Amino acid sequence: MFRLIAACFALVVVPFSLPASAEGFLSRLLNKPVPGGVAVLPVGDGAEAPRAFFQDKPVMVIREDGNRWIAIVGVPLTAKGSQQVQVQDATGTHQVGFEIGAKRYPEQHIRLKNDRMVNPLPEDNVRIEREMAAQARAYRTFTPGAPSNLMLDKPVNGPLSSAFGLRRFFNGEERAPHSGLDFAVPAGTPVKAPAAGRVILTGNLFFNGNTVFIDHGQGLISMVCHLSRIDVKEGDEVARGAVVGAVGSTGRATGPHMHWNVSLNDVRVDPAIFIGAFKR
Ligand code: ZN
């Protein structure tokens, strides 16, 4: 019993031994280094922003608390163990390592009346491949400007329905895990831009239905889909909070809801992190 109390006491004491300046506000909110999460890493304090790369893709680097630079890295659902970020600055190239913690994602079983949405017809596959390529290009967008806000606004006000990362089975067949966050809101609810940005892709896609991609800057991309209506077009600059469409149930959806993906360095991550709703 005494040993147990001593162990608990040790756990409480340890954090106070860290330097008080170890973490800033954004790091504390965003650093969730788990599969499908975000790793926040200090990458120097020089005058110029260093460049950072993870798995050969450019990574967001911003200044925190007016002094040090931090890299904000999207962690793939499939990643585990020790990882390295390559950092280039005036002194050369070096590596910054981080460890990925464990996170378990539950299963979700969904019944769809339209089996074509589970096993598309051969003629659907041409369309699906073309749309996958266009979306892959959109997710790889990396523009230099930093996002207007890194803690994002929810695209709609409403309760969360399906969490990010659920291992999905449609009519008993396993498909890709849930790449975003669902909100239970009625059809027609206006969908707002979570931060300022540029509309880089719109369209009516086979699985996602009416879809809007917004580039917020430095590889941070929002995608909202299953919309009943799209109110913007490619190339539009949208303000934070601007209406980009309305909630619907187009594409592979069982009913009206809002689906929101957040992507960082071409990795789909848990949007809950960016609205302060992340659960371990
Ligand atoms: Zn969804």
JSON list of N, CA and C and ligand atoms in Angstrom, two decimals, residues 168 178 182 257 259, ligand 1:
[
{"chain": "A", "resi": 168, "resn": "ARG", "atom": "N", "xyz": [-14.32, 0.71, -40.31]},
{"chain": "A", "resi": 168, "resn": "ARG", "atom": "CA", "xyz": [-15.67, 0.64, -40.87]},
{"chain": "A", "resi": 168, "resn": "ARG", "atom": "C", "xyz": [-15.96, -0.61, -41.66]},
{"chain": "A", "resi": 178, "resn": "HIS", "atom": "N", "xyz": [-12.87, 5.59, -40.95]},
{"chain": "A", "resi": 178, "resn": "HIS", "atom": "CA", "xyz": [-13.55, 6.89, -41.04]},
{"chain": "A", "resi": 178, "resn": "HIS", "atom": "C", "xyz": [-12.50, 8.01, -41.01]},
{"chain": "A", "resi": 182, "resn": "ASP", "atom": "N", "xyz": [-18.06, 13.28, -37.92]},
{"chain": "A", "resi": 182, "resn": "ASP", "atom": "CA", "xyz": [-19.44, 13.55, -38.33]},
{"chain": "A", "resi": 182, "resn": "ASP", "atom": "C", "xyz": [-20.17, 14.35, -37.26]},
{"chain": "A", "resi": 257, "resn": "HIS", "atom": "N", "xyz": [-26.05, 14.47, -42.62]},
{"chain": "A", "resi": 257, "resn": "HIS", "atom": "CA", "xyz": [-25.08, 14.76, -41.56]},
{"chain": "A", "resi": 257, "resn": "HIS", "atom": "C", "xyz": [-23.93, 15.55, -42.18]},
{"chain": "A", "resi": 259, "resn": "HIS", "atom": "N", "xyz": [-19.97, 15.78, -42.65]},
{"chain": "A", "resi": 259, "resn": "HIS", "atom": "CA", "xyz": [-18.69, 15.09, -42.53]},
{"chain": "A", "resi": 259, "resn": "HIS", "atom": "C", "xyz": [-17.57, 16.08, -42.82]},
{"chain": "B", "resi": 1, "resn": "ZN", "atom": "ZN", "xyz": [-18.29, 10.72, -41.92]}
]
